[in-house]
mmCIF file of C-alpha atoms in Angstrom:
data_model
loop_
_atom_site.group_PDB
_atom_site.id
_atom_site.type_symbol
_atom_site.label_atom_id
_atom_site.label_comp_id
_atom_site.label_asym_id
_atom_site.label_seq_id
_atom_site.Cartn_x
_atom_site.Cartn_y
_atom_site.Cartn_z
ATOM 1 C CA UNK R 175 -16.117 -27.114 -5.978
ATOM 2 C CA UNK R 176 -15.426 -23.528 -4.702
ATOM 3 C CA UNK R 177 -14.469 -20.297 -7.843
ATOM 4 C CA UNK R 178 -10.397 -19.624 -7.538
ATOM 5 C CA UNK R 179 -9.208 -18.175 -10.771
ATOM 6 C CA UNK R 180 -5.133 -18.812 -12.472
ATOM 7 C CA UNK R 181 -2.512 -16.956 -11.807
ATOM 8 C CA UNK R 182 -4.021 -16.195 -15.902
ATOM 9 C CA UNK R 183 -6.966 -15.114 -15.973
ATOM 10 C CA UNK R 184 -5.907 -12.710 -12.441
ATOM 11 C CA UNK R 185 -3.297 -10.623 -14.911
ATOM 12 C CA UNK R 186 -5.709 -11.031 -17.596
ATOM 13 C CA UNK R 187 -9.186 -9.716 -16.488
ATOM 14 C CA UNK R 188 -12.667 -8.527 -18.365
ATOM 15 C CA UNK R 189 -11.276 -4.649 -16.889
ATOM 16 C CA UNK R 190 -7.669 -5.394 -18.406
ATOM 17 C CA UNK R 191 -9.231 -6.150 -21.683
ATOM 18 C CA UNK R 192 -11.225 -2.794 -21.424
ATOM 19 C CA UNK R 193 -7.808 -0.747 -20.473
ATOM 20 C CA UNK R 194 -8.318 -0.615 -17.836
ATOM 21 C CA UNK R 195 -5.038 -0.899 -15.706
ATOM 22 C CA UNK R 196 -4.391 -2.683 -13.079
ATOM 23 C CA UNK R 197 -4.302 0.650 -10.258
ATOM 24 C CA UNK R 198 -7.337 1.158 -11.563
ATOM 25 C CA UNK R 199 -8.633 -2.095 -11.239
ATOM 26 C CA UNK R 200 -6.229 -2.099 -7.394
ATOM 27 C CA UNK R 201 -7.878 1.085 -6.375
ATOM 28 C CA UNK R 202 -11.594 -0.181 -7.208
ATOM 29 C CA UNK R 203 -11.831 -2.989 -5.823
ATOM 30 C CA UNK R 204 -10.737 -2.105 -3.049
ATOM 31 C CA UNK R 205 -13.609 0.939 -2.652
ATOM 32 C CA UNK R 206 -16.073 -1.645 -3.391
ATOM 33 C CA UNK R 207 -14.787 -4.327 -0.795
ATOM 34 C CA UNK R 208 -15.529 -0.379 2.058
ATOM 35 C CA UNK R 209 -18.242 -0.099 0.043
ATOM 36 C CA UNK R 210 -19.305 -3.633 1.549
ATOM 37 C CA UNK R 211 -18.178 -3.093 4.064
ATOM 38 C CA UNK R 212 -19.526 0.136 4.921
ATOM 39 C CA UNK R 213 -23.411 -0.561 3.309
ATOM 40 C CA UNK R 214 -23.041 -3.823 5.330
ATOM 41 C CA UNK R 215 -22.253 -2.214 9.245
ATOM 42 C CA UNK R 216 -25.257 0.500 8.626
ATOM 43 C CA UNK R 217 -27.903 -2.660 8.162
ATOM 44 C CA UNK R 218 -26.632 -4.325 10.896
ATOM 45 C CA UNK R 219 -25.106 -7.063 8.814
ATOM 46 C CA UNK R 220 -22.730 -9.782 10.318
ATOM 47 C CA UNK R 221 -19.037 -10.111 9.403
ATOM 48 C CA UNK R 222 -18.698 -13.109 7.823
ATOM 49 C CA UNK R 223 -22.429 -11.573 5.908
ATOM 50 C CA UNK R 224 -19.918 -8.823 5.161
ATOM 51 C CA UNK R 225 -17.332 -11.041 4.335
ATOM 52 C CA UNK R 226 -19.189 -12.796 0.968
ATOM 53 C CA UNK R 227 -20.490 -9.646 0.262
ATOM 54 C CA UNK R 228 -17.045 -8.838 -0.985
ATOM 55 C CA UNK R 229 -15.959 -12.438 -2.386
ATOM 56 C CA UNK R 230 -18.991 -11.919 -4.358
ATOM 57 C CA UNK R 231 -17.909 -8.380 -5.510
ATOM 58 C CA UNK R 232 -13.659 -9.886 -6.698
ATOM 59 C CA UNK R 233 -16.340 -13.372 -8.673
ATOM 60 C CA UNK R 234 -18.196 -10.652 -10.027
ATOM 61 C CA UNK R 235 -15.661 -8.530 -11.930
ATOM 62 C CA UNK R 236 -13.496 -12.015 -13.174
ATOM 63 C CA UNK R 237 -16.625 -11.356 -15.253
ATOM 64 C CA UNK R 238 -17.736 -8.776 -15.997
ATOM 65 C CA UNK R 239 -15.169 -5.373 -16.616
ATOM 66 C CA UNK R 240 -15.425 -2.429 -14.612
ATOM 67 C CA UNK R 241 -16.219 0.440 -17.653
ATOM 68 C CA UNK R 242 -19.703 -1.687 -18.022
ATOM 69 C CA UNK R 243 -20.925 -1.795 -13.849
ATOM 70 C CA UNK R 244 -19.751 0.792 -11.850
ATOM 71 C CA UNK R 245 -18.524 -0.605 -8.936
ATOM 72 C CA UNK R 246 -21.131 1.585 -6.887
ATOM 73 C CA UNK R 247 -23.794 -0.272 -7.549
ATOM 74 C CA UNK R 248 -22.608 -3.866 -7.625
ATOM 75 C CA UNK R 249 -21.082 -3.252 -3.955
ATOM 76 C CA UNK R 250 -24.868 -2.098 -2.872
ATOM 77 C CA UNK R 251 -25.916 -5.544 -5.743
ATOM 78 C CA UNK R 252 -23.494 -7.794 -3.531
ATOM 79 C CA UNK R 253 -24.335 -6.993 -0.027
ATOM 80 C CA UNK R 254 -28.143 -7.543 -0.412
ATOM 81 C CA UNK R 255 -27.741 -10.532 -2.068
ATOM 82 C CA UNK R 256 -24.971 -11.309 0.670
ATOM 83 C CA UNK R 257 -27.713 -10.758 3.183
ATOM 84 C CA UNK R 258 -30.072 -13.286 1.077
ATOM 85 C CA UNK R 259 -27.665 -15.343 1.129
ATOM 86 C CA UNK R 260 -26.481 -15.951 5.072
ATOM 87 C CA UNK R 261 -30.029 -15.759 5.867
ATOM 88 C CA UNK R 262 -30.291 -11.877 6.921
ATOM 89 C CA UNK R 263 -32.351 -10.427 4.676
ATOM 90 C CA UNK R 264 -32.496 -6.484 4.664
ATOM 91 C CA UNK R 265 -35.536 -5.490 2.549
ATOM 92 C CA UNK R 266 -34.261 -3.040 -0.832
ATOM 93 C CA UNK R 267 -36.035 -0.281 0.560
ATOM 94 C CA UNK R 268 -33.577 0.679 3.383
ATOM 95 C CA UNK R 269 -30.991 -1.174 0.483
ATOM 96 C CA UNK R 270 -31.231 2.229 -1.790
ATOM 97 C CA UNK R 271 -31.282 4.186 2.055
ATOM 98 C CA UNK R 272 -27.976 3.131 3.364
ATOM 99 C CA UNK R 273 -26.317 3.186 -0.287
ATOM 100 C CA UNK R 274 -27.178 6.940 -1.119
ATOM 101 C CA UNK R 275 -26.217 7.376 2.640
ATOM 102 C CA UNK R 276 -22.555 5.408 2.733
ATOM 103 C CA UNK R 277 -22.272 7.275 -1.217
ATOM 104 C CA UNK R 278 -22.165 10.555 0.808
ATOM 105 C CA UNK R 279 -20.005 9.935 3.159
ATOM 106 C CA UNK R 280 -17.250 7.934 1.306
ATOM 107 C CA UNK R 281 -17.268 11.473 -1.278
ATOM 108 C CA UNK R 282 -16.877 13.963 1.938
ATOM 109 C CA UNK R 283 -20.453 15.052 1.951
ATOM 110 C CA UNK R 284 -21.600 16.184 5.324
ATOM 111 C CA UNK R 285 -25.493 16.448 5.799
ATOM 112 C CA UNK R 286 -26.137 17.882 9.288
ATOM 113 C CA UNK R 287 -29.445 15.672 8.784
ATOM 114 C CA UNK R 288 -29.754 11.814 7.652
ATOM 115 C CA UNK R 289 -31.181 11.818 4.280
ATOM 116 C CA UNK R 290 -34.385 9.604 3.084
ATOM 117 C CA UNK R 291 -35.729 8.950 -0.248
ATOM 118 C CA UNK R 292 -39.078 9.436 -1.455
ATOM 119 C CA UNK R 293 -39.702 6.054 -2.049
ATOM 120 C CA UNK R 294 -42.070 7.373 -5.077
ATOM 121 C CA UNK R 295 -39.229 9.826 -5.730
ATOM 122 C CA UNK R 296 -37.816 8.734 -9.451
ATOM 123 C CA UNK R 297 -34.284 8.703 -8.100
ATOM 124 C CA UNK R 298 -35.449 6.197 -5.132
ATOM 125 C CA UNK R 299 -37.250 3.556 -8.468
ATOM 126 C CA UNK R 300 -34.467 4.467 -11.024
ATOM 127 C CA UNK R 301 -31.253 2.970 -8.172
ATOM 128 C CA UNK R 302 -34.390 0.325 -7.381
ATOM 129 C CA UNK R 303 -34.587 -1.222 -10.437
ATOM 130 C CA UNK R 304 -31.687 -1.576 -11.803
ATOM 131 C CA UNK R 305 -29.999 -3.310 -8.074
ATOM 132 C CA UNK R 306 -32.756 -5.644 -8.915
ATOM 133 C CA UNK R 307 -31.331 -5.778 -12.652
ATOM 134 C CA UNK R 308 -27.914 -6.859 -11.287
ATOM 135 C CA UNK R 309 -28.361 -8.578 -8.696
ATOM 136 C CA UNK R 310 -30.118 -11.145 -11.712
ATOM 137 C CA UNK R 311 -26.869 -10.322 -13.926
ATOM 138 C CA UNK R 312 -24.827 -11.113 -11.004
ATOM 139 C CA UNK R 313 -26.891 -14.165 -9.744
ATOM 140 C CA UNK R 314 -26.780 -15.738 -14.269
ATOM 141 C CA UNK R 315 -23.029 -14.752 -14.340
ATOM 142 C CA UNK R 316 -22.725 -17.088 -11.528
ATOM 143 C CA UNK R 317 -24.846 -19.701 -12.739
ATOM 144 C CA UNK R 318 -27.198 -19.526 -10.259
ATOM 145 C CA UNK R 319 -25.083 -21.416 -7.912
ATOM 146 C CA UNK R 320 -23.354 -19.278 -5.135
ATOM 147 C CA UNK R 321 -21.092 -21.942 -2.723
ATOM 148 C CA UNK R 322 -18.109 -19.122 0.062
ATOM 149 C CA UNK R 323 -15.927 -20.597 3.000
ATOM 150 C CA UNK R 324 -14.659 -18.019 4.321
ATOM 151 C CA UNK R 325 -11.324 -18.416 5.751
ATOM 152 C CA UNK R 326 -12.148 -17.333 9.075
ATOM 153 C CA UNK R 327 -13.336 -20.556 11.188
ATOM 154 C CA UNK R 328 -9.553 -22.736 9.674
ATOM 155 C CA UNK R 329 -7.229 -19.812 11.063
ATOM 156 C CA UNK R 330 -9.416 -20.370 14.637
ATOM 157 C CA UNK R 331 -8.741 -24.243 14.133
ATOM 158 C CA UNK R 332 -5.127 -24.316 13.246
ATOM 159 C CA UNK R 333 -3.851 -22.472 16.418
ATOM 160 C CA UNK R 334 -5.280 -24.973 18.551
ATOM 161 C CA UNK R 335 -3.752 -27.273 16.689
ATOM 162 C CA UNK R 336 -1.116 -25.085 17.441
ATOM 163 C CA UNK R 337 -0.936 -24.312 21.089
ATOM 164 C CA UNK R 338 -1.260 -20.543 20.681
ATOM 165 C CA UNK R 339 -5.066 -20.460 21.095
ATOM 166 C CA UNK R 340 -4.892 -19.156 24.113
ATOM 167 C CA UNK R 341 -2.822 -16.402 23.172
ATOM 168 C CA UNK R 342 -5.549 -13.279 22.449
ATOM 169 C CA UNK R 343 -3.423 -10.487 20.396
ATOM 170 C CA UNK R 344 -2.372 -13.467 18.138
ATOM 171 C CA UNK R 345 -5.463 -14.782 17.203
ATOM 172 C CA UNK R 346 -6.563 -11.248 17.257
ATOM 173 C CA UNK R 347 -3.074 -10.397 14.729
ATOM 174 C CA UNK R 348 -4.393 -13.122 12.129
ATOM 175 C CA UNK R 349 -8.028 -12.826 11.971
ATOM 176 C CA UNK R 350 -7.464 -8.997 11.117
ATOM 177 C CA UNK R 351 -5.283 -9.697 8.459
ATOM 178 C CA UNK R 352 -7.895 -12.412 7.117
ATOM 179 C CA UNK R 353 -10.032 -9.871 6.866
ATOM 180 C CA UNK R 354 -8.353 -7.522 5.031
ATOM 181 C CA UNK R 355 -7.512 -9.957 2.365
ATOM 182 C CA UNK R 356 -11.151 -9.860 1.765
ATOM 183 C CA UNK R 357 -9.596 -6.113 0.196
ATOM 184 C CA UNK R 358 -8.345 -8.332 -3.141
ATOM 185 C CA UNK R 359 -8.195 -10.444 -5.049
ATOM 186 C CA UNK R 360 -6.212 -13.124 -2.737
ATOM 187 C CA UNK R 361 -9.552 -14.508 -1.603
ATOM 188 C CA UNK R 362 -10.412 -15.986 -5.387
ATOM 189 C CA UNK R 363 -7.580 -16.611 -6.222
ATOM 190 C CA UNK R 364 -6.261 -19.249 -2.704
ATOM 191 C CA UNK R 365 -8.732 -21.767 -1.198
ATOM 192 C CA UNK R 366 -9.316 -21.103 2.053
ATOM 193 C CA UNK R 367 -6.578 -22.844 4.795
ATOM 194 C CA UNK R 368 -3.490 -20.692 2.250
ATOM 195 C CA UNK R 369 -5.062 -18.087 3.799
ATOM 196 C CA UNK R 370 -6.258 -18.968 6.891
ATOM 197 C CA UNK R 371 -2.045 -20.465 7.259
ATOM 198 C CA UNK R 372 -0.854 -17.595 5.746
ATOM 199 C CA UNK R 373 -2.482 -15.389 8.089
ATOM 200 C CA UNK R 374 -1.582 -17.098 10.729
ATOM 201 C CA UNK R 375 2.686 -16.765 9.131
ATOM 202 C CA UNK R 376 2.115 -13.132 9.416
ATOM 203 C CA UNK R 377 0.768 -12.238 12.354
ATOM 204 C CA UNK R 378 3.197 -15.053 13.890
ATOM 205 C CA UNK R 379 5.943 -12.706 12.215
ATOM 206 C CA UNK R 380 4.953 -9.179 12.901
ATOM 207 C CA UNK R 381 4.554 -11.046 17.494
ATOM 208 C CA UNK R 382 8.235 -12.442 17.729
ATOM 209 C CA UNK R 383 6.357 -15.807 17.770
ATOM 210 C CA UNK R 384 7.797 -19.138 17.046
ATOM 211 C CA UNK R 385 5.403 -21.356 14.642
ATOM 212 C CA UNK R 386 7.121 -25.294 15.196
ATOM 213 C CA UNK R 387 8.756 -26.537 12.404
ATOM 214 C CA UNK R 388 9.640 -29.875 13.731
ATOM 215 C CA UNK R 389 10.052 -32.915 12.831
ATOM 216 C CA UNK R 390 7.676 -30.734 9.955
ATOM 217 C CA UNK R 391 6.439 -27.519 8.959
ATOM 218 C CA UNK R 392 3.544 -26.898 11.064
ATOM 219 C CA UNK R 393 1.793 -25.465 7.180
ATOM 220 C CA UNK R 394 2.231 -28.964 6.058
ATOM 221 C CA UNK R 395 -0.205 -30.704 8.301
ATOM 222 C CA UNK R 396 -2.904 -28.336 6.753
ATOM 223 C CA UNK R 397 -1.890 -29.777 2.753
ATOM 224 C CA UNK R 398 -0.661 -26.434 2.041
ATOM 225 C CA UNK R 399 3.210 -24.885 1.146
ATOM 226 C CA UNK R 400 5.393 -22.333 1.268
ATOM 227 C CA UNK R 401 5.375 -20.828 -1.264
ATOM 228 C CA UNK R 402 1.218 -19.863 -1.337
ATOM 229 C CA UNK R 403 1.895 -18.521 2.582
ATOM 230 C CA UNK R 404 4.337 -16.236 1.278
ATOM 231 C CA UNK R 405 2.902 -15.552 -1.888
ATOM 232 C CA UNK R 406 -0.679 -14.133 0.477
ATOM 233 C CA UNK R 407 1.985 -12.593 2.510
ATOM 234 C CA UNK R 408 3.650 -9.800 -0.516
ATOM 235 C CA UNK R 409 -0.065 -9.325 -1.431
ATOM 236 C CA UNK R 410 -1.652 -8.550 2.067
ATOM 237 C CA UNK R 411 1.690 -5.666 2.428
ATOM 238 C CA UNK R 412 1.330 -4.451 -1.125
ATOM 239 C CA UNK R 413 -2.703 -4.127 0.257
ATOM 240 C CA UNK R 414 -1.352 -2.234 3.761
ATOM 241 C CA UNK R 415 1.356 -0.217 1.711
ATOM 242 C CA UNK R 416 -1.223 1.411 -0.421
ATOM 243 C CA UNK R 417 -3.377 2.223 1.902
ATOM 244 C CA UNK R 418 -0.560 4.351 4.238
ATOM 245 C CA UNK R 419 -0.573 6.116 1.506
ATOM 246 C CA UNK R 420 -3.978 5.881 -0.084
ATOM 247 C CA UNK R 421 -6.472 5.772 2.420
ATOM 248 C CA UNK R 422 -9.931 5.994 1.581
ATOM 249 C CA UNK R 423 -9.293 4.917 -1.619
ATOM 250 C CA UNK R 424 -11.205 7.560 -4.259
ATOM 251 C CA UNK R 425 -14.117 6.340 -6.260
ATOM 252 C CA UNK R 426 -13.394 6.696 -10.389
ATOM 253 C CA UNK R 427 -15.248 6.301 -12.285
ATOM 254 C CA UNK R 428 -15.077 4.135 -15.114
ATOM 255 C CA UNK R 429 -18.122 3.797 -17.584
ATOM 256 C CA UNK R 430 -20.966 5.541 -17.757
ATOM 257 C CA UNK R 431 -22.696 6.799 -14.985
ATOM 258 C CA UNK R 432 -25.520 4.181 -13.401
ATOM 259 C CA UNK R 433 -29.020 4.863 -13.313
ATOM 260 C CA UNK R 434 -30.523 7.640 -10.240
ATOM 261 C CA UNK R 435 -26.822 8.556 -10.007
ATOM 262 C CA UNK R 436 -27.273 12.171 -10.350
ATOM 263 C CA UNK R 437 -27.527 14.967 -7.553
ATOM 264 C CA UNK R 438 -31.159 15.212 -6.448
ATOM 265 C CA UNK R 439 -33.431 17.829 -7.214
ATOM 266 C CA UNK R 440 -34.393 20.361 -4.973
ATOM 267 C CA UNK R 441 -37.158 21.179 -2.793
ATOM 268 C CA UNK R 442 -39.439 18.615 -4.235
ATOM 269 C CA UNK R 443 -36.694 15.244 -3.655
ATOM 270 C CA UNK R 444 -37.458 14.089 -6.877
ATOM 271 C CA UNK R 445 -41.332 12.825 -6.695
ATOM 272 C CA UNK R 446 -42.416 11.289 -9.275
ATOM 273 C CA UNK R 447 -45.452 13.678 -10.426
ATOM 274 C CA UNK R 448 -48.998 12.124 -10.489
#
């Protein structure tokens, strides 16, 4: 059984109960997913691993509030855990350094050289220990059972069944919509089959590609209803309008400053004195 949330749970998240409004939560989730993607790319992880990290992040914030768990730190925890689940584990030392670099890039800080934290520095130790704690907390919230199925393979299979697999442009556009869906709660509100159908539906509509509706509407072949397809498409349209106005998403501290998240001392790099 895969983790899916109801409409009621989607409207009353732990963050919303902590007086974080809908726009703030939407922005924080979007920022977190971009952070996951940035870390994943820098760690040279594949798209499946990045997608897993984004799903983990969304799932976690249906369990806990953004006010209690900072999105940057949970995003780094998500991609670290995802690398293990996808059998592409990365060293914690590398994850810590990538977290710091992605953080600087997303906050617009420019540096002439790549900063590598001293493994004996206070900041490195604080971040490392915090990530270990948060990974343990995340696993505990999920009951140490994590099962994720991505919609990408369904998109390819369904296009094959619909005799549209040769249309490379349509295929790529549908896969792009599938990746974009991971930036929103769509990926935990609907199953993979529905997201795949919605991605194809939206891509075909944008490209004016006719999809078969006789003798039966094509989505019925895959046990999906039109109402859910339209709901996913509407959510994607909201996402596209938002990022057109506000991109890249800005970080907002919604709770306490996480351990190790401070300006690095000049001179000694924050080394521990021996």
